[in-house]
Structures are given as structure tokens and as C-alpha cells.
């Protein structure tokens, strides 16, 4: 029985040594998959497996369409997510701007019937009409977050805020849009967990290969009636985000 170390592990070890020695400094672009294959032999899967291991170890970051880079610890790698219930603008755009990035997003809204799961989260009947909006959020044109949002049309359907990204209140966030209807949503309820990205999520987020993501199930409630007015599934790149809850008191 052969006990030879698999080629992808040997490739990973050689790249790791070059990184740890400083030969490949933070921010340096690493050889492409095809370059690795030519240098070490084997198929492209050898290089892909080696890079997957180094990404999992935190030594390397993968940038969709741009290759692999040595992770830099001297730059702001993480985007901090904080609650911004009272924000008049997009909480995502505002938060990105405060961290030196430009936040943009793509979106698509459709009217559909609530699934049993969505209906349970919104306390409505299955098949009741909802506005479903899909989002891809970008920081400096790089995808960092995707989301699926549902709002009961019984709440928003007769108003100018029915389409979240169309009209005079487009893009201002759930809390600000609900205030137009006289609804105070307060702090949302969030369930947070971590898992590996699905293939579809990884493709949308530019994660090659798929990596860990932070998943948030969020629901906003009318603080007067207790009625859910929006629920969403938010998937964030685990290598780009840290979530911060609460606020320290002012020192003065």
C-alpha cells in the first residue's frame, strides 16, 4: 500500500512555506490553478484542493474571477454588521460607507404565494400573497451578502412601499419603509448560525471553492400589535463579516 503524501497536500505545504517565510507577502497574488498544474503536474483539481485547504486555514483568500491572494492582516478585511433601525438610508450602504467601502446591491421583486415556512414566520395563511425580493449586496463591487425577503401584501400592498426597491422610498431599509405606514418595528428578532455555503450561494457570493457563511433568519414585528411585517434569510460571507450586537455606553 502506498503511503506517499497526496500531491495536493504537498502543493499546499510548499505554498504555505512560501507564505510563512515572507516570500509571498500579505496581499500577494498566488499562482493560478493552471500555473500550479504546470509546475507540479497533475490535474487542476490538485491546485483547487490545495487552495481550498489554505483558504480553510485562513492563510489565503479567494476572489471570484481574480484568483487567490495571501490574506492580509494589515487591512480592514471584515465588514462589521450593526443594527440601524432608525436609519433613514440603506443600513447596508451606510454601514459600508462608514468602513470606507461603497455599498451597492442588485435586486428582483416578485409577487407570490407564501410557502408554509414563510407563512408561519409571518403569521399568515399559506398561499397568502407576499412580496418576495432577492438581493445581492456588494462592497466595492465585490459580492459579500445575499438575502431573500418576504413581506405580507396585506400590510404593504395598498401603499407606495409595496415594492421595496421602487418608488420614493426605495432602498431605505425595512424600518424606514414601515415608518411610512405608521409602523414602528423596533429591533428585529434574529437567529444566527454558521454553515458551509451551498453551491448556489457560493456562486452568488464569488466563493471559489465554497466556504463558511453566517446565516441570519431575521423577522421584524410591529411593536404595537406584535404582528410580523417582514422576514428574511440573510447569508453573509464568513470571511468578510463580523456581527456586533449591543452598544457600549458613552465614556463622557
XYZ file of C-alpha atoms in Angstrom:
252
model
C 0.000 0.000 0.000
C 1.358 3.410 -0.974
C 1.962 5.850 1.893
C 3.054 8.765 -0.302
C 1.540 12.091 0.731
C -1.186 13.197 -1.729
C 0.052 15.726 -4.269
C -2.430 18.428 -3.237
C -1.105 18.276 0.348
C 2.472 18.642 -0.892
C 1.471 21.619 -3.053
C -0.326 23.211 -0.101
C 2.710 22.669 2.130
C 5.074 24.349 -0.372
C 2.757 27.327 -0.775
C 2.294 27.523 2.995
C 6.060 27.588 3.490
C 6.453 30.424 0.970
C 3.740 32.411 2.747
C 5.106 31.820 6.253
C 8.659 32.687 5.172
C 7.509 36.012 3.749
C 8.447 35.107 0.191
C 4.771 35.608 -0.606
C 3.795 38.666 1.494
C 0.266 39.642 2.620
C -1.805 40.751 -0.361
C 0.393 38.937 -2.892
C -1.350 37.182 -5.762
C -0.706 33.443 -5.773
C -0.052 31.328 -8.889
C -3.142 30.461 -10.890
C -4.600 26.967 -10.891
C -3.157 26.336 -14.368
C 0.271 27.602 -13.281
C 0.224 25.266 -10.288
C -0.737 22.359 -12.549
C 2.131 23.089 -14.937
C 4.665 23.450 -12.117
C 3.712 20.443 -10.028
C 1.938 18.220 -12.522
C -1.444 16.643 -12.026
C -4.883 17.974 -12.906
C -6.409 21.320 -11.999
C -8.183 19.590 -9.126
C -4.829 19.256 -7.336
C -4.364 23.040 -7.227
C -8.032 23.577 -6.388
C -7.815 21.187 -3.433
C -4.582 22.790 -2.216
C -6.117 26.255 -2.316
C -9.285 25.040 -0.607
C -7.141 23.795 2.281
C -5.209 27.074 2.552
C -8.445 29.077 2.461
C -9.876 26.924 5.258
C -6.683 27.546 7.265
C -7.115 31.300 6.870
C -3.839 31.834 5.010
C -5.401 32.546 1.617
C -8.470 34.377 0.318
C -10.264 33.529 -2.914
C -11.569 36.376 -5.069
C -14.086 35.446 -7.719
C -12.627 35.960 -11.182
C -9.379 37.360 -9.777
C -7.578 34.355 -8.293
C -6.102 33.618 -4.883
C -4.243 36.027 -2.611
C -2.278 35.821 0.623
C -4.576 37.026 3.370
C -3.626 40.472 4.609
C -3.799 41.227 8.313
C -2.874 44.881 7.841
C -6.063 45.916 6.043
C -9.715 46.059 7.049
C -10.806 42.621 5.871
C -14.021 42.428 7.833
C -17.238 44.315 7.375
C -18.969 44.994 10.683
C -22.727 44.452 10.776
C -24.685 46.500 13.311
C -28.414 47.153 13.739
C -29.535 50.502 12.318
C -33.261 50.537 12.993
C -33.580 54.333 12.904
C -31.507 54.847 9.764
C -33.181 56.922 7.052
C -30.960 55.430 4.371
C -29.991 51.894 3.448
C -28.402 50.344 6.560
C -26.066 48.345 4.312
C -24.919 51.367 2.303
C -24.492 53.472 5.432
C -22.510 50.791 7.218
C -20.261 50.155 4.223
C -19.572 53.884 3.814
C -18.547 54.211 7.456
C -15.998 51.455 6.849
C -14.524 53.021 3.731
C -16.394 50.913 1.172
C -19.088 51.654 -1.388
C -22.169 49.540 -0.766
C -24.473 48.695 -3.668
C -26.939 45.938 -4.373
C -28.876 44.134 -7.083
C -32.487 43.157 -6.512
C -35.515 41.474 -8.038
C -39.042 41.593 -6.601
C -41.963 39.333 -7.454
C -45.443 38.779 -6.035
C -46.028 35.192 -4.981
C -47.928 32.979 -2.566
C -46.362 32.339 0.810
C -44.875 28.904 1.382
C -45.788 27.118 4.607
C -42.467 28.132 6.182
C -42.774 31.804 5.200
C -46.426 31.849 6.230
C -45.520 30.512 9.679
C -42.814 33.148 10.108
C -45.215 35.937 9.068
C -48.223 34.547 10.970
C -50.326 34.452 7.795
C -52.150 31.699 5.956
C -50.185 29.541 3.497
C -50.619 30.813 -0.068
C -51.388 34.346 1.175
C -49.863 36.963 -1.157
C -46.386 38.233 -0.280
C -43.776 40.412 -1.923
C -40.610 38.342 -2.364
C -37.371 40.253 -3.018
C -33.993 38.677 -3.770
C -30.829 40.697 -3.106
C -27.129 40.507 -3.851
C -25.165 43.065 -1.809
C -21.737 44.283 -2.925
C -18.935 46.156 -1.154
C -16.660 47.901 -3.681
C -18.287 45.796 -6.421
C -17.445 42.517 -4.636
C -20.408 40.354 -3.507
C -20.446 39.941 0.278
C -24.057 39.119 1.165
C -27.256 37.715 -0.353
C -30.759 37.851 1.074
C -34.319 36.684 0.455
C -37.044 38.904 1.944
C -40.799 38.409 2.263
C -43.434 40.997 3.241
C -47.188 40.320 3.541
C -49.084 42.316 0.946
C -51.885 42.624 3.492
C -49.558 45.113 5.210
C -47.889 46.889 2.287
C -50.000 46.079 -0.767
C -52.020 49.307 -0.952
C -49.080 51.653 -0.313
C -46.103 53.212 -2.077
C -43.746 50.924 -0.165
C -45.121 47.678 -1.602
C -42.098 47.334 -3.909
C -39.034 47.669 -1.652
C -36.732 48.987 -4.381
C -39.155 51.048 -6.477
C -40.739 54.428 -5.814
C -39.968 57.334 -3.474
C -39.000 55.065 -0.572
C -36.802 52.651 -2.493
C -33.709 51.316 -0.798
C -34.173 52.934 2.618
C -34.446 49.743 4.658
C -37.362 47.898 6.227
C -37.659 50.056 9.354
C -37.753 53.340 7.438
C -40.278 51.995 4.931
C -42.564 50.684 7.669
C -42.488 54.071 9.402
C -44.168 55.455 6.261
C -47.104 53.193 7.182
C -47.039 54.328 10.802
C -45.466 51.052 11.947
C -42.633 51.047 14.468
C -40.706 47.792 14.095
C -38.085 48.239 16.824
C -35.226 45.752 16.955
C -35.695 42.657 14.761
C -35.566 39.135 16.111
C -32.596 37.291 14.628
C -31.471 33.679 14.712
C -27.799 33.383 13.738
C -25.890 30.264 12.789
C -22.904 29.218 10.699
C -22.660 26.608 7.971
C -20.966 25.952 4.653
C -22.342 27.813 1.636
C -24.447 25.946 -0.873
C -23.220 25.882 -4.458
C -25.812 28.491 -5.452
C -24.847 30.777 -2.565
C -21.135 30.328 -3.236
C -21.611 31.247 -6.886
C -23.586 34.389 -5.995
C -21.007 35.384 -3.375
C -17.957 34.663 -5.528
C -16.648 31.981 -3.166
C -14.416 29.544 -5.019
C -14.392 26.983 -3.531
C -17.470 27.269 -1.272
C -16.593 28.363 2.254
C -18.298 29.160 5.562
C -21.181 31.616 5.721
C -23.081 33.328 8.514
C -26.834 32.763 8.149
C -29.348 35.092 9.788
C -33.088 34.432 9.949
C -34.500 37.892 10.661
C -38.058 38.980 11.404
C -39.380 42.487 12.043
C -42.510 42.938 14.185
C -44.997 45.775 14.568
C -44.225 46.885 18.109
C -47.845 47.903 18.758
C -49.671 44.819 17.520
C -46.916 42.189 17.630
C -47.638 41.291 14.011
C -44.679 40.191 11.822
C -44.268 42.613 8.905
C -41.130 41.262 7.227
C -38.973 38.167 7.396
C -35.717 37.470 5.608
C -32.945 34.935 5.192
C -29.563 36.693 5.037
C -26.412 34.827 4.007
C -23.088 36.561 4.595
C -19.551 35.557 3.632
C -17.894 34.167 6.719
C -14.510 35.562 5.679
C -15.804 39.111 5.267
C -18.245 39.767 8.105
C -18.376 40.031 11.858
C -21.684 40.797 13.596
C -21.691 43.181 16.570
C -24.692 43.314 18.917
C -25.391 45.952 21.555
C -23.666 49.281 22.103
C -21.137 50.375 24.688
C -22.124 53.417 26.789
C -20.567 56.797 26.063
C -17.449 57.386 28.149
C -18.435 61.006 28.744
